[in-house]
Amino acid sequence: MLSIDAIGKRFGEVTALDGCSFNVERGRTLGFLGPNGAGKTTTMRAIFGLVELDTGAVLWDGRPIGPVERLRFGYMPEERGLYPRMRVREQLAYLGRLHGLNARDADAAASEWLTRLGLADRADAKVVELSHGNQQRAQLAAALVHTPELLVLDEPFAGLDPVAVRTLAQVLRDEAARGVAVLFSSHQLDLVEEICEEVAIIDRGRIVAEGNLDALRRASERRRIALRLDGAPPGWEPEIRGADVVERTNGDLRLLVDRDVDPQAVLAAAERTAPVIGFSYGPPSLAELFLELVER
């Protein structure tokens, strides 16, 4: 298990991390979320010793992390770190050997991941010759080639097309099923909601929420209502205290309401206006929860 234990880091007058704590268990995938500059990348770099912490500790299975442990970790940094003029297959095999694989196993693992990630036909290309999306895939293969026990990915979905997104999402599920602890950051909250059961949300260097995603959504002070009306007047919204329209599309309305607002009152107000052909009520989405936590 990866344990982030009350870590703190300052860069001059800027507090990047302020007592952050969360855990990532083996076989689980945790989405690490926060606005730009909140401290996500600093936390990830600290796992690999690339940032020297002022306070706290990063532990693996309850022990401090050193070079031996890091050989069993896979890392995909936001700023990609592959050698641009080295051929892809050669580079993956080389990185596999650096992590302790023998030459034959490293070559086999490189070929396996190139095939699985759809890069087999580009194996002999130089990294600089690849498209942005294929460079992303190659960087992911570099993080996986040595069969890591911990996988840390910083914005792995950025710039990927829908096919590549689907492939990467399945890889993360498969790695967690294999028993890997998976930690990744992303601004694509719909993907996080689809892939992860657990999240940690950081804002201004502090963890503002952490744990099971469904439990965090249920604990929110807000609820989501989706309405579809047949012929509602333009600009209509229910005149109910604590109910706010957050989206309006072709007569469909999405509202966030305070937890104590009676959904039947909202429905009744809508029915007095136009026929209601669709209505749902429930906890906020991850995106709505995120905004609630970082804006308050």
Short mmCIF file of C-alpha atoms in Angstrom, two decimals:
data_model
loop_
_atom_site.label_atom_id
_atom_site.label_comp_id
_atom_site.label_asym_id
_atom_site.label_seq_id
_atom_site.Cartn_x
_atom_site.Cartn_y
_atom_site.Cartn_z
CA MET A 1 0.00 0.00 0.00
CA LEU A 2 1.16 3.52 -0.80
CA SER A 3 0.78 5.90 2.15
CA ILE A 4 1.05 9.67 1.80
CA ASP A 5 1.54 10.67 5.43
CA ALA A 6 1.10 14.34 6.38
CA ILE A 7 3.53 15.59 3.74
CA GLY A 8 4.48 19.25 3.48
CA LYS A 9 6.58 21.23 1.02
CA ARG A 10 7.33 24.92 0.55
CA PHE A 11 9.00 26.60 -2.41
CA GLY A 12 10.12 29.92 -0.99
CA GLU A 13 6.98 31.76 0.10
CA VAL A 14 4.68 29.29 -1.66
CA THR A 15 3.19 26.38 0.29
CA ALA A 16 2.80 23.61 -2.26
CA LEU A 17 1.76 20.87 0.19
CA ASP A 18 0.29 21.40 3.63
CA GLY A 19 -0.06 18.17 5.63
CA CYS A 20 -1.49 15.97 2.87
CA SER A 21 -2.46 12.40 3.72
CA PHE A 22 -4.13 9.59 1.77
CA ASN A 23 -3.59 5.91 0.94
CA VAL A 24 -3.70 3.84 -2.25
CA GLU A 25 -4.19 0.14 -1.60
CA ARG A 26 -2.98 -2.66 -3.84
CA GLY A 27 -5.62 -3.61 -6.37
CA ARG A 28 -7.31 -0.20 -6.19
CA THR A 29 -7.35 2.82 -8.49
CA LEU A 30 -7.43 6.27 -6.91
CA GLY A 31 -8.16 9.43 -8.87
CA PHE A 32 -6.06 12.33 -7.60
CA LEU A 33 -7.91 15.54 -8.41
CA GLY A 34 -7.39 19.25 -7.98
CA PRO A 35 -7.17 22.59 -9.79
CA ASN A 36 -3.98 23.56 -11.60
CA GLY A 37 -1.26 24.32 -9.06
CA ALA A 38 -3.03 22.51 -6.23
CA GLY A 39 -0.09 20.18 -5.47
CA LYS A 40 -0.79 17.02 -7.47
CA THR A 41 2.45 16.89 -9.46
CA THR A 42 4.54 17.83 -6.41
CA THR A 43 2.99 14.91 -4.51
CA MET A 44 3.69 12.49 -7.34
CA ARG A 45 7.27 13.68 -7.72
CA ALA A 46 7.78 13.21 -3.98
CA ILE A 47 6.89 9.51 -4.33
CA PHE A 48 9.92 9.09 -6.58
CA GLY A 49 12.27 11.26 -4.54
CA LEU A 50 12.27 14.03 -7.14
CA VAL A 51 11.04 16.50 -4.52
CA GLU A 52 12.59 16.63 -1.05
CA LEU A 53 9.78 17.02 1.48
CA ASP A 54 9.94 19.43 4.41
CA THR A 55 7.64 17.36 6.62
CA GLY A 56 5.85 14.01 6.57
CA ALA A 57 6.74 10.83 4.72
CA VAL A 58 5.83 8.69 1.72
CA LEU A 59 5.69 4.99 2.60
CA TRP A 60 5.29 1.71 0.72
CA ASP A 61 3.85 -1.13 2.79
CA GLY A 62 4.60 0.93 5.90
CA ARG A 63 8.28 1.48 5.16
CA PRO A 64 10.25 4.42 3.72
CA ILE A 65 10.71 4.30 -0.04
CA GLY A 66 14.25 3.89 -1.38
CA PRO A 67 15.90 3.00 -4.70
CA VAL A 68 15.04 -0.71 -4.40
CA GLU A 69 11.33 0.00 -3.92
CA ARG A 70 11.28 2.53 -6.77
CA LEU A 71 12.54 -0.10 -9.20
CA ARG A 72 9.15 -1.78 -8.67
CA PHE A 73 7.19 1.40 -9.42
CA GLY A 74 6.01 2.78 -12.76
CA TYR A 75 5.79 6.52 -13.42
CA MET A 76 4.29 8.52 -16.26
CA PRO A 77 5.18 12.20 -15.68
CA GLU A 78 3.10 15.04 -17.09
CA GLU A 79 6.20 16.33 -18.89
CA ARG A 80 7.11 13.27 -20.94
CA GLY A 81 10.56 11.86 -20.31
CA LEU A 82 11.45 9.55 -23.21
CA TYR A 83 14.57 10.01 -25.34
CA PRO A 84 13.18 11.70 -28.47
CA ARG A 85 15.67 10.25 -30.99
CA MET A 86 15.77 6.71 -29.64
CA ARG A 87 13.65 4.03 -31.34
CA VAL A 88 10.56 3.07 -29.38
CA ARG A 89 11.09 -0.69 -28.97
CA GLU A 90 14.79 -0.22 -28.20
CA GLN A 91 13.96 2.39 -25.58
CA LEU A 92 11.31 0.28 -23.84
CA ALA A 93 13.63 -2.71 -23.67
CA TYR A 94 16.41 -0.50 -22.29
CA LEU A 95 14.12 0.87 -19.58
CA GLY A 96 12.99 -2.66 -18.74
CA ARG A 97 16.62 -3.68 -18.20
CA LEU A 98 17.18 -0.64 -15.96
CA HIS A 99 14.34 -1.97 -13.81
CA GLY A 100 16.02 -5.35 -13.47
CA LEU A 101 14.71 -7.43 -16.39
CA ASN A 102 17.15 -9.53 -18.37
CA ALA A 103 17.58 -8.70 -22.06
CA ARG A 104 15.23 -11.38 -23.38
CA ASP A 105 12.43 -10.60 -20.90
CA ALA A 106 12.82 -6.86 -21.53
CA ASP A 107 12.53 -7.35 -25.30
CA ALA A 108 9.48 -9.59 -24.86
CA ALA A 109 7.78 -7.13 -22.50
CA ALA A 110 8.47 -4.23 -24.86
CA SER A 111 6.90 -6.10 -27.78
CA GLU A 112 3.90 -7.14 -25.68
CA TRP A 113 3.09 -3.60 -24.58
CA LEU A 114 3.65 -2.13 -28.01
CA THR A 115 1.12 -4.60 -29.39
CA ARG A 116 -1.37 -4.07 -26.60
CA LEU A 117 -1.22 -0.29 -26.88
CA GLY A 118 -1.50 -0.27 -30.68
CA LEU A 119 2.09 0.75 -31.40
CA ALA A 120 3.46 -2.45 -32.96
CA ASP A 121 3.67 -0.84 -36.40
CA ARG A 122 5.65 2.09 -34.94
CA ALA A 123 8.08 0.03 -32.87
CA ASP A 124 11.12 1.02 -34.96
CA ALA A 125 10.18 4.69 -35.22
CA LYS A 126 11.95 7.32 -33.17
CA VAL A 127 9.86 8.87 -30.41
CA VAL A 128 10.14 12.30 -32.03
CA GLU A 129 8.49 10.88 -35.16
CA LEU A 130 5.36 9.82 -33.28
CA SER A 131 2.16 11.82 -32.99
CA HIS A 132 1.35 13.32 -29.60
CA GLY A 133 -1.13 10.54 -28.83
CA ASN A 134 1.33 7.81 -29.78
CA GLN A 135 4.02 9.44 -27.64
CA GLN A 136 1.54 9.19 -24.78
CA ARG A 137 1.08 5.49 -25.47
CA ALA A 138 4.84 4.95 -25.60
CA GLN A 139 5.28 6.74 -22.28
CA LEU A 140 2.60 4.54 -20.75
CA ALA A 141 4.36 1.44 -22.08
CA ALA A 142 7.57 2.68 -20.43
CA ALA A 143 5.76 2.86 -17.09
CA LEU A 144 4.40 -0.69 -17.49
CA VAL A 145 7.19 -2.63 -19.20
CA HIS A 146 8.67 -3.96 -15.94
CA THR A 147 5.34 -5.11 -14.41
CA PRO A 148 5.25 -2.55 -11.57
CA GLU A 149 3.57 -2.93 -8.19
CA LEU A 150 2.65 0.77 -8.05
CA LEU A 151 1.61 2.82 -11.08
CA VAL A 152 1.66 6.63 -10.85
CA LEU A 153 0.33 8.55 -13.87
CA ASP A 154 0.24 12.35 -14.12
CA GLU A 155 -2.50 13.46 -16.56
CA PRO A 156 -2.29 10.30 -18.70
CA PHE A 157 -5.47 11.07 -20.69
CA ALA A 158 -4.44 14.56 -21.81
CA GLY A 159 -4.63 14.92 -25.59
CA LEU A 160 -5.73 11.35 -26.34
CA ASP A 161 -8.39 10.50 -28.91
CA PRO A 162 -11.46 8.48 -27.79
CA VAL A 163 -9.97 5.15 -28.95
CA ALA A 164 -6.78 5.74 -26.98
CA VAL A 165 -8.77 6.87 -23.95
CA ARG A 166 -10.76 3.64 -24.01
CA THR A 167 -7.56 1.58 -24.32
CA LEU A 168 -5.85 3.37 -21.44
CA ALA A 169 -8.93 3.11 -19.21
CA GLN A 170 -8.99 -0.66 -19.76
CA VAL A 171 -5.27 -0.90 -19.01
CA LEU A 172 -5.82 0.83 -15.66
CA ARG A 173 -8.67 -1.54 -14.80
CA ASP A 174 -6.57 -4.56 -15.77
CA GLU A 175 -3.57 -3.39 -13.76
CA ALA A 176 -5.72 -2.88 -10.66
CA ALA A 177 -7.21 -6.36 -11.18
CA ARG A 178 -3.63 -7.70 -11.26
CA GLY A 179 -3.10 -6.25 -7.76
CA VAL A 180 -1.32 -3.02 -8.71
CA ALA A 181 -1.89 0.15 -6.68
CA VAL A 182 -2.86 2.77 -9.29
CA LEU A 183 -2.71 6.53 -8.68
CA PHE A 184 -3.50 8.94 -11.50
CA SER A 185 -4.41 12.58 -11.87
CA SER A 186 -6.83 13.93 -14.45
CA HIS A 187 -9.00 16.95 -15.22
CA GLN A 188 -11.39 14.67 -17.14
CA LEU A 189 -13.67 13.98 -14.21
CA ASP A 190 -16.15 11.90 -16.19
CA LEU A 191 -13.35 9.40 -16.84
CA VAL A 192 -12.33 9.39 -13.19
CA GLU A 193 -15.94 8.71 -12.21
CA GLU A 194 -16.07 5.83 -14.68
CA ILE A 195 -12.76 4.20 -13.65
CA CYS A 196 -12.26 4.93 -9.95
CA GLU A 197 -14.01 3.85 -6.79
CA GLU A 198 -11.85 6.15 -4.69
CA VAL A 199 -10.64 9.74 -5.05
CA ALA A 200 -8.52 12.27 -3.21
CA ILE A 201 -9.21 15.94 -3.92
CA ILE A 202 -6.50 18.49 -3.19
CA ASP A 203 -6.89 22.26 -3.18
CA ARG A 204 -4.19 24.81 -2.34
CA GLY A 205 -1.93 22.09 -0.99
CA ARG A 206 -4.51 20.48 1.32
CA ILE A 207 -6.64 17.37 0.94
CA VAL A 208 -10.26 18.55 1.10
CA ALA A 209 -11.90 15.16 0.52
CA GLU A 210 -10.66 11.57 0.36
CA GLY A 211 -12.28 8.15 0.27
CA ASN A 212 -14.92 6.15 -1.54
CA LEU A 213 -16.41 8.20 -4.37
CA ASP A 214 -20.02 7.08 -3.86
CA ALA A 215 -19.79 7.83 -0.13
CA LEU A 216 -18.39 11.30 -0.80
CA ARG A 217 -21.16 12.03 -3.30
CA ARG A 218 -23.83 10.89 -0.84
CA ALA A 219 -22.31 13.07 1.91
CA SER A 220 -22.57 16.21 -0.23
CA GLU A 221 -24.83 19.04 0.93
CA ARG A 222 -26.25 19.30 -2.58
CA ARG A 223 -28.40 17.08 -4.78
CA ARG A 224 -28.81 16.95 -8.55
CA ILE A 225 -32.17 17.17 -10.34
CA ALA A 226 -32.52 16.62 -14.08
CA LEU A 227 -35.76 17.79 -15.71
CA ARG A 228 -37.09 17.39 -19.24
CA LEU A 229 -40.14 19.49 -20.03
CA ASP A 230 -42.32 19.46 -23.12
CA GLY A 231 -42.78 23.07 -24.15
CA ALA A 232 -41.56 25.02 -21.12
CA PRO A 233 -41.30 28.80 -21.61
CA PRO A 234 -37.77 30.00 -22.40
CA GLY A 235 -35.83 30.82 -19.25
CA TRP A 236 -38.21 28.98 -16.91
CA GLU A 237 -36.83 27.80 -13.60
CA PRO A 238 -38.51 26.75 -10.35
CA GLU A 239 -38.94 29.57 -7.84
CA ILE A 240 -37.73 27.49 -4.91
CA ARG A 241 -35.15 28.67 -2.40
CA GLY A 242 -31.98 26.57 -2.58
CA ALA A 243 -32.55 25.39 -6.17
CA ASP A 244 -30.14 26.64 -8.83
CA VAL A 245 -30.22 25.93 -12.56
CA VAL A 246 -26.68 25.02 -13.62
CA GLU A 247 -27.36 23.89 -17.19
CA ARG A 248 -30.12 24.40 -19.76
CA THR A 249 -30.11 22.61 -23.12
CA ASN A 250 -33.09 22.55 -25.51
CA GLY A 251 -35.63 22.50 -22.72
CA ASP A 252 -33.66 20.09 -20.51
CA LEU A 253 -32.65 21.52 -17.15
CA ARG A 254 -30.03 20.38 -14.66
CA LEU A 255 -30.39 21.80 -11.17
CA LEU A 256 -28.39 21.61 -7.99
CA VAL A 257 -30.50 21.91 -4.88
CA ASP A 258 -29.77 22.05 -1.18
CA ARG A 259 -30.08 18.70 0.53
CA ASP A 260 -33.22 19.77 2.43
CA VAL A 261 -35.11 20.85 -0.71
CA ASP A 262 -38.07 18.53 -1.35
CA PRO A 263 -37.70 17.11 -4.89
CA GLN A 264 -41.47 16.69 -5.08
CA ALA A 265 -41.81 20.47 -4.73
CA VAL A 266 -39.51 20.96 -7.71
CA LEU A 267 -41.45 18.38 -9.71
CA ALA A 268 -44.78 20.01 -8.83
CA ALA A 269 -43.50 23.43 -9.91
CA ALA A 270 -42.38 21.97 -13.21
CA GLU A 271 -45.70 20.21 -13.79
CA ARG A 272 -47.56 23.50 -13.31
CA THR A 273 -45.50 24.91 -16.18
CA ALA A 274 -45.43 22.16 -18.81
CA PRO A 275 -45.74 18.37 -19.14
CA VAL A 276 -42.76 16.65 -17.46
CA ILE A 277 -41.37 13.85 -19.63
CA GLY A 278 -38.22 13.19 -17.65
CA PHE A 279 -37.21 13.59 -13.99
CA SER A 280 -34.31 12.26 -11.89
CA TYR A 281 -32.95 13.05 -8.46
CA GLY A 282 -29.77 11.95 -6.74
CA PRO A 283 -26.32 12.85 -5.42
CA PRO A 284 -24.15 15.25 -7.44
CA SER A 285 -21.76 14.00 -10.10
CA LEU A 286 -18.04 13.98 -9.38
CA ALA A 287 -17.62 17.20 -11.39
CA GLU A 288 -20.32 18.91 -9.33
CA LEU A 289 -18.84 17.60 -6.08
CA PHE A 290 -15.41 18.82 -7.14
CA LEU A 291 -16.67 22.35 -7.78
CA GLU A 292 -18.56 22.34 -4.47
CA LEU A 293 -15.40 21.43 -2.54
CA VAL A 294 -12.86 23.69 -4.26
CA GLU A 295 -15.10 26.76 -4.50
CA ARG A 296 -16.38 26.88 -0.97
#
